[in-house]
Amino acid sequence: MPTAAQSHLRSAGQALLDVVFPRWCVECHGVVEAGSLQHVCEACLKQISFSRVPHCATCGWPFPGDVQGARRCPNCVDLDPAFQEGRTGMLMRGAARTFVHELKYHVGWHLRGDLRVLVRQAQTLAEFVRGATLVPVPLHPRRRRWRGFNQARWVAEALAAEGAAAGIEELLNRVRDTPTQTRFNREGREKNMKNAFALRPGVVLVSSRRYVLVDDVFTTGATLNACARVLRQAGAEEVDVASLGHG
């Protein structure tokens, strides 16, 4: 636990850095003043739509108004999920979309602190993973080497810290180097993910354990569903999914 003097010195040092190297908002590119996030200004943060109840039981997309019982959103009606339930943190619009893209496509190491704050504010997401074993969706080794990190692992680490998960386990390999999903519609995404994942050699699943697959974005659910099928076929009885963003 830092002392009061250490905390004051750290704050003073951060203030000096902010003067010399001002922090810019990833969305509006304005200077970020004091706030809960380091790289999203308060005005843009207010525009982020976090998931809330009631929501789709399969993906977490929030419903307007009151909904009775478990319901699926139009996006999930045609999905045959191998998992039980799903949650998402925020809708991929405006600052949320820009943040995720900056994190994923522009080597967003500097955004990892903000990632934890966003996960903390997405209360339905943090509560959902409590006590579960988190399984990040893997990248193909070639893409992992090129990118230098796996953004799904970063999301899982933030969830583990903020949601009191039981831990993180890398249980899957991506055995096919598939084209990016952004090029395809729902049917194309499902075909693209066919046989793309496999259980890591030597992995033995505990049937009584709850596994939550974690990815950065849920769009049609094809990627997470392909991973869930592998876990279910390997003996996992309780498999859920979680994503930072949806859309």
GROMACS .gro file of C-alpha atoms in nm:
model
  247
    1MET     CA    1   0.000   0.000   0.000
    2PRO     CA    2   0.162   0.331  -0.106
    3THR     CA    3   0.204   0.601   0.158
    4ALA     CA    4   0.037   0.942   0.130
    5ALA     CA    5   0.369   1.095   0.028
    6GLN     CA    6   0.419   0.833  -0.244
    7SER     CA    7   0.068   0.887  -0.377
    8HIS     CA    8   0.120   1.264  -0.383
    9LEU     CA    9   0.452   1.225  -0.563
   10ARG     CA   10   0.296   0.990  -0.817
   11SER     CA   11   0.010   1.234  -0.882
   12ALA     CA   12   0.254   1.522  -0.923
   13GLY     CA   13   0.463   1.316  -1.164
   14GLN     CA   14   0.156   1.225  -1.369
   15ALA     CA   15   0.050   1.590  -1.381
   16LEU     CA   16   0.392   1.687  -1.513
   17LEU     CA   17   0.377   1.414  -1.777
   18ASP     CA   18   0.032   1.534  -1.882
   19VAL     CA   19   0.174   1.880  -1.946
   20VAL     CA   20   0.475   1.756  -2.143
   21PHE     CA   21   0.296   1.466  -2.315
   22PRO     CA   22  -0.078   1.539  -2.309
   23ARG     CA   23  -0.315   1.244  -2.333
   24TRP     CA   24  -0.541   1.245  -2.638
   25CYS     CA   25  -0.889   1.096  -2.662
   26VAL     CA   26  -0.899   0.808  -2.909
   27GLU     CA   27  -1.241   0.921  -3.031
   28CYS     CA   28  -1.248   1.301  -3.056
   29HIS     CA   29  -0.868   1.357  -3.039
   30GLY     CA   30  -0.913   1.625  -2.776
   31VAL     CA   31  -0.693   1.650  -2.468
   32VAL     CA   32  -0.810   1.421  -2.187
   33GLU     CA   33  -0.845   1.612  -1.861
   34ALA     CA   34  -0.899   1.447  -1.523
   35GLY     CA   35  -1.141   1.157  -1.547
   36SER     CA   36  -1.184   0.785  -1.499
   37LEU     CA   37  -1.011   0.697  -1.826
   38GLN     CA   38  -0.668   0.793  -1.954
   39HIS     CA   39  -0.743   0.789  -2.326
   40VAL     CA   40  -1.117   0.857  -2.354
   41CYS     CA   41  -1.246   1.197  -2.249
   42GLU     CA   42  -1.548   1.228  -2.021
   43ALA     CA   43  -1.769   1.363  -2.302
   44CYS     CA   44  -1.696   1.059  -2.523
   45LEU     CA   45  -1.725   0.819  -2.229
   46LYS     CA   46  -2.080   0.939  -2.169
   47GLN     CA   47  -2.167   0.830  -2.524
   48ILE     CA   48  -2.063   0.468  -2.463
   49SER     CA   49  -2.364   0.238  -2.432
   50PHE     CA   50  -2.292  -0.032  -2.173
   51SER     CA   51  -2.500  -0.346  -2.175
   52ARG     CA   52  -2.774  -0.362  -1.916
   53VAL     CA   53  -3.069  -0.577  -1.818
   54PRO     CA   54  -3.290  -0.687  -1.978
   55HIS     CA   55  -3.070  -0.832  -2.250
   56CYS     CA   56  -3.046  -1.120  -2.493
   57ALA     CA   57  -2.960  -1.435  -2.302
   58THR     CA   58  -2.738  -1.557  -2.585
   59CYS     CA   59  -2.519  -1.255  -2.658
   60GLY     CA   60  -2.600  -0.984  -2.404
   61TRP     CA   61  -2.746  -0.728  -2.646
   62PRO     CA   62  -2.973  -0.501  -2.434
   63PHE     CA   63  -3.346  -0.486  -2.502
   64PRO     CA   64  -3.539  -0.159  -2.481
   65GLY     CA   65  -3.803  -0.159  -2.209
   66ASP     CA   66  -3.911  -0.459  -2.002
   67VAL     CA   67  -3.886  -0.816  -2.128
   68GLN     CA   68  -4.029  -1.119  -1.953
   69GLY     CA   69  -3.824  -1.439  -1.941
   70ALA     CA   70  -3.518  -1.540  -2.142
   71ARG     CA   71  -3.533  -1.396  -2.491
   72ARG     CA   72  -3.307  -1.390  -2.798
   73CYS     CA   73  -3.235  -1.080  -3.001
   74PRO     CA   74  -3.286  -1.085  -3.382
   75ASN     CA   75  -2.911  -1.137  -3.424
   76CYS     CA   76  -2.924  -1.468  -3.233
   77VAL     CA   77  -3.254  -1.613  -3.354
   78ASP     CA   78  -3.082  -1.815  -3.627
   79LEU     CA   79  -2.780  -1.906  -3.413
   80ASP     CA   80  -2.756  -2.263  -3.285
   81PRO     CA   81  -2.536  -2.198  -2.983
   82ALA     CA   82  -2.310  -2.467  -2.841
   83PHE     CA   83  -2.284  -2.248  -2.530
   84GLN     CA   84  -2.546  -2.169  -2.271
   85GLU     CA   85  -2.541  -1.796  -2.213
   86GLY     CA   86  -2.352  -1.488  -2.327
   87ARG     CA   87  -2.279  -1.137  -2.205
   88THR     CA   88  -2.121  -0.831  -2.362
   89GLY     CA   89  -1.978  -0.516  -2.211
   90MET     CA   90  -2.072  -0.237  -2.451
   91LEU     CA   91  -2.218  -0.171  -2.792
   92MET     CA   92  -1.972  -0.113  -3.076
   93ARG     CA   93  -2.066   0.244  -3.153
   94GLY     CA   94  -1.874   0.570  -3.141
   95ALA     CA   95  -1.602   0.578  -2.877
   96ALA     CA   96  -1.651   0.210  -2.791
   97ARG     CA   97  -1.581   0.101  -3.148
   98THR     CA   98  -1.284   0.336  -3.179
   99PHE     CA   99  -1.141   0.212  -2.849
  100VAL     CA  100  -1.165  -0.155  -2.947
  101HIS     CA  101  -1.015  -0.090  -3.292
  102GLU     CA  102  -0.730   0.111  -3.138
  103LEU     CA  103  -0.668  -0.170  -2.891
  104LYS     CA  104  -0.678  -0.439  -3.157
  105TYR     CA  105  -0.534  -0.289  -3.473
  106HIS     CA  106  -0.298  -0.020  -3.347
  107VAL     CA  107  -0.099  -0.207  -3.081
  108GLY     CA  108  -0.296  -0.056  -2.795
  109TRP     CA  109  -0.070  -0.148  -2.505
  110HIS     CA  110  -0.132   0.197  -2.357
  111LEU     CA  111  -0.507   0.127  -2.338
  112ARG     CA  112  -0.490  -0.172  -2.103
  113GLY     CA  113  -0.552   0.041  -1.795
  114ASP     CA  114  -0.862   0.189  -1.956
  115LEU     CA  115  -0.971  -0.160  -2.057
  116ARG     CA  116  -0.993  -0.260  -1.692
  117VAL     CA  117  -1.197   0.051  -1.612
  118LEU     CA  118  -1.442  -0.022  -1.895
  119VAL     CA  119  -1.482  -0.382  -1.779
  120ARG     CA  120  -1.546  -0.253  -1.426
  121GLN     CA  121  -1.817  -0.019  -1.554
  122ALA     CA  122  -1.979  -0.297  -1.757
  123GLN     CA  123  -2.128  -0.449  -1.444
  124THR     CA  124  -2.329  -0.724  -1.613
  125LEU     CA  125  -2.007  -0.850  -1.771
  126ALA     CA  126  -1.789  -0.848  -1.458
  127GLU     CA  127  -2.056  -1.020  -1.249
  128PHE     CA  128  -2.111  -1.283  -1.517
  129VAL     CA  129  -1.759  -1.431  -1.498
  130ARG     CA  130  -1.740  -1.463  -1.120
  131GLY     CA  131  -1.591  -1.800  -1.025
  132ALA     CA  132  -1.549  -1.914  -1.388
  133THR     CA  133  -1.242  -2.030  -1.576
  134LEU     CA  134  -1.181  -1.784  -1.859
  135VAL     CA  135  -1.070  -1.918  -2.198
  136PRO     CA  136  -0.944  -1.654  -2.444
  137VAL     CA  137  -1.020  -1.713  -2.812
  138PRO     CA  138  -0.676  -1.787  -2.962
  139LEU     CA  139  -0.510  -1.627  -3.261
  140HIS     CA  140  -0.335  -1.834  -3.524
  141PRO     CA  141   0.041  -1.846  -3.445
  142ARG     CA  142   0.125  -1.647  -3.759
  143ARG     CA  143  -0.113  -1.367  -3.668
  144ARG     CA  144  -0.005  -1.378  -3.304
  145ARG     CA  145   0.358  -1.326  -3.409
  146TRP     CA  146   0.264  -1.046  -3.647
  147ARG     CA  147   0.041  -0.863  -3.396
  148GLY     CA  148   0.258  -0.931  -3.092
  149PHE     CA  149  -0.035  -0.994  -2.857
  150ASN     CA  150  -0.378  -1.152  -2.835
  151GLN     CA  151  -0.645  -0.892  -2.757
  152ALA     CA  152  -0.882  -1.162  -2.629
  153ARG     CA  153  -0.620  -1.248  -2.366
  154TRP     CA  154  -0.608  -0.882  -2.262
  155VAL     CA  155  -0.986  -0.877  -2.220
  156ALA     CA  156  -0.970  -1.201  -2.019
  157GLU     CA  157  -0.703  -1.053  -1.791
  158ALA     CA  158  -0.917  -0.746  -1.729
  159LEU     CA  159  -1.218  -0.966  -1.656
  160ALA     CA  160  -1.018  -1.187  -1.421
  161ALA     CA  161  -0.904  -0.882  -1.225
  162GLU     CA  162  -1.237  -0.702  -1.213
  163GLY     CA  163  -1.481  -0.992  -1.210
  164ALA     CA  164  -1.319  -1.230  -0.960
  165ALA     CA  165  -1.289  -1.514  -1.211
  166ALA     CA  166  -1.127  -1.839  -1.100
  167GLY     CA  167  -0.843  -1.796  -1.350
  168ILE     CA  168  -0.741  -1.796  -1.715
  169GLU     CA  169  -0.649  -2.106  -1.911
  170GLU     CA  170  -0.526  -2.125  -2.271
  171LEU     CA  171  -0.713  -2.440  -2.375
  172LEU     CA  172  -0.750  -2.393  -2.750
  173ASN     CA  173  -0.530  -2.363  -3.057
  174ARG     CA  174  -0.628  -2.193  -3.379
  175VAL     CA  175  -0.525  -2.456  -3.631
  176ARG     CA  176  -0.645  -2.279  -3.947
  177ASP     CA  177  -0.519  -1.936  -4.048
  178THR     CA  178  -0.857  -1.803  -4.155
  179PRO     CA  179  -0.926  -1.475  -4.339
  180THR     CA  180  -1.065  -1.192  -4.128
  181GLN     CA  181  -1.431  -1.231  -4.041
  182THR     CA  182  -1.510  -0.874  -4.142
  183ARG     CA  183  -1.533  -0.983  -4.507
  184PHE     CA  184  -1.822  -1.226  -4.456
  185ASN     CA  185  -2.192  -1.236  -4.377
  186ARG     CA  186  -2.330  -1.476  -4.115
  187GLU     CA  187  -2.318  -1.784  -4.338
  188GLY     CA  188  -1.970  -1.698  -4.459
  189ARG     CA  189  -1.845  -1.644  -4.104
  190GLU     CA  190  -1.972  -1.985  -3.997
  191LYS     CA  191  -1.803  -2.155  -4.290
  192ASN     CA  192  -1.484  -1.960  -4.226
  193MET     CA  193  -1.472  -2.087  -3.866
  194LYS     CA  194  -1.539  -2.452  -3.948
  195ASN     CA  195  -1.259  -2.669  -3.803
  196ALA     CA  196  -1.059  -2.356  -3.720
  197PHE     CA  197  -1.002  -2.450  -3.355
  198ALA     CA  198  -0.881  -2.754  -3.166
  199LEU     CA  199  -0.810  -2.849  -2.808
  200ARG     CA  200  -0.447  -2.801  -2.710
  201PRO     CA  201  -0.250  -3.127  -2.684
  202GLY     CA  202  -0.260  -3.274  -2.337
  203VAL     CA  203  -0.551  -3.060  -2.215
  204VAL     CA  204  -0.806  -3.241  -2.000
  205LEU     CA  205  -1.124  -3.053  -1.913
  206VAL     CA  206  -1.300  -3.077  -1.579
  207SER     CA  207  -1.663  -3.154  -1.655
  208SER     CA  208  -1.793  -2.982  -1.342
  209ARG     CA  209  -1.606  -2.657  -1.409
  210ARG     CA  210  -1.771  -2.355  -1.567
  211TYR     CA  211  -1.579  -2.224  -1.869
  212VAL     CA  212  -1.636  -1.879  -2.017
  213LEU     CA  213  -1.492  -1.815  -2.362
  214VAL     CA  214  -1.369  -1.458  -2.402
  215ASP     CA  215  -1.331  -1.250  -2.719
  216ASP     CA  216  -1.301  -0.881  -2.794
  217VAL     CA  217  -1.615  -0.855  -3.010
  218PHE     CA  218  -1.935  -1.055  -3.062
  219THR     CA  219  -2.078  -0.996  -3.409
  220THR     CA  220  -2.268  -1.304  -3.527
  221GLY     CA  221  -2.127  -1.538  -3.264
  222ALA     CA  222  -1.961  -1.767  -3.521
  223THR     CA  223  -1.612  -1.753  -3.368
  224LEU     CA  224  -1.719  -1.803  -3.008
  225ASN     CA  225  -1.963  -2.076  -3.112
  226ALA     CA  226  -1.691  -2.266  -3.299
  227CYS     CA  227  -1.474  -2.254  -2.986
  228ALA     CA  228  -1.765  -2.363  -2.767
  229ARG     CA  229  -1.823  -2.669  -2.982
  230VAL     CA  230  -1.465  -2.780  -2.927
  231LEU     CA  231  -1.496  -2.745  -2.550
  232ARG     CA  232  -1.829  -2.927  -2.542
  233GLN     CA  233  -1.696  -3.211  -2.755
  234ALA     CA  234  -1.402  -3.240  -2.514
  235GLY     CA  235  -1.635  -3.290  -2.219
  236ALA     CA  236  -1.714  -2.944  -2.082
  237GLU     CA  237  -2.070  -2.938  -1.953
  238GLU     CA  238  -2.105  -2.567  -1.874
  239VAL     CA  239  -1.977  -2.327  -2.140
  240ASP     CA  240  -2.070  -1.958  -2.163
  241VAL     CA  241  -1.926  -1.669  -2.365
  242ALA     CA  242  -1.830  -1.308  -2.293
  243SER     CA  243  -1.716  -1.024  -2.516
  244LEU     CA  244  -1.596  -0.671  -2.453
  245GLY     CA  245  -1.801  -0.527  -2.740
  246HIS     CA  246  -2.099  -0.624  -2.953
  247GLY     CA  247  -2.172  -0.516  -3.308
   0.00000   0.00000   0.00000
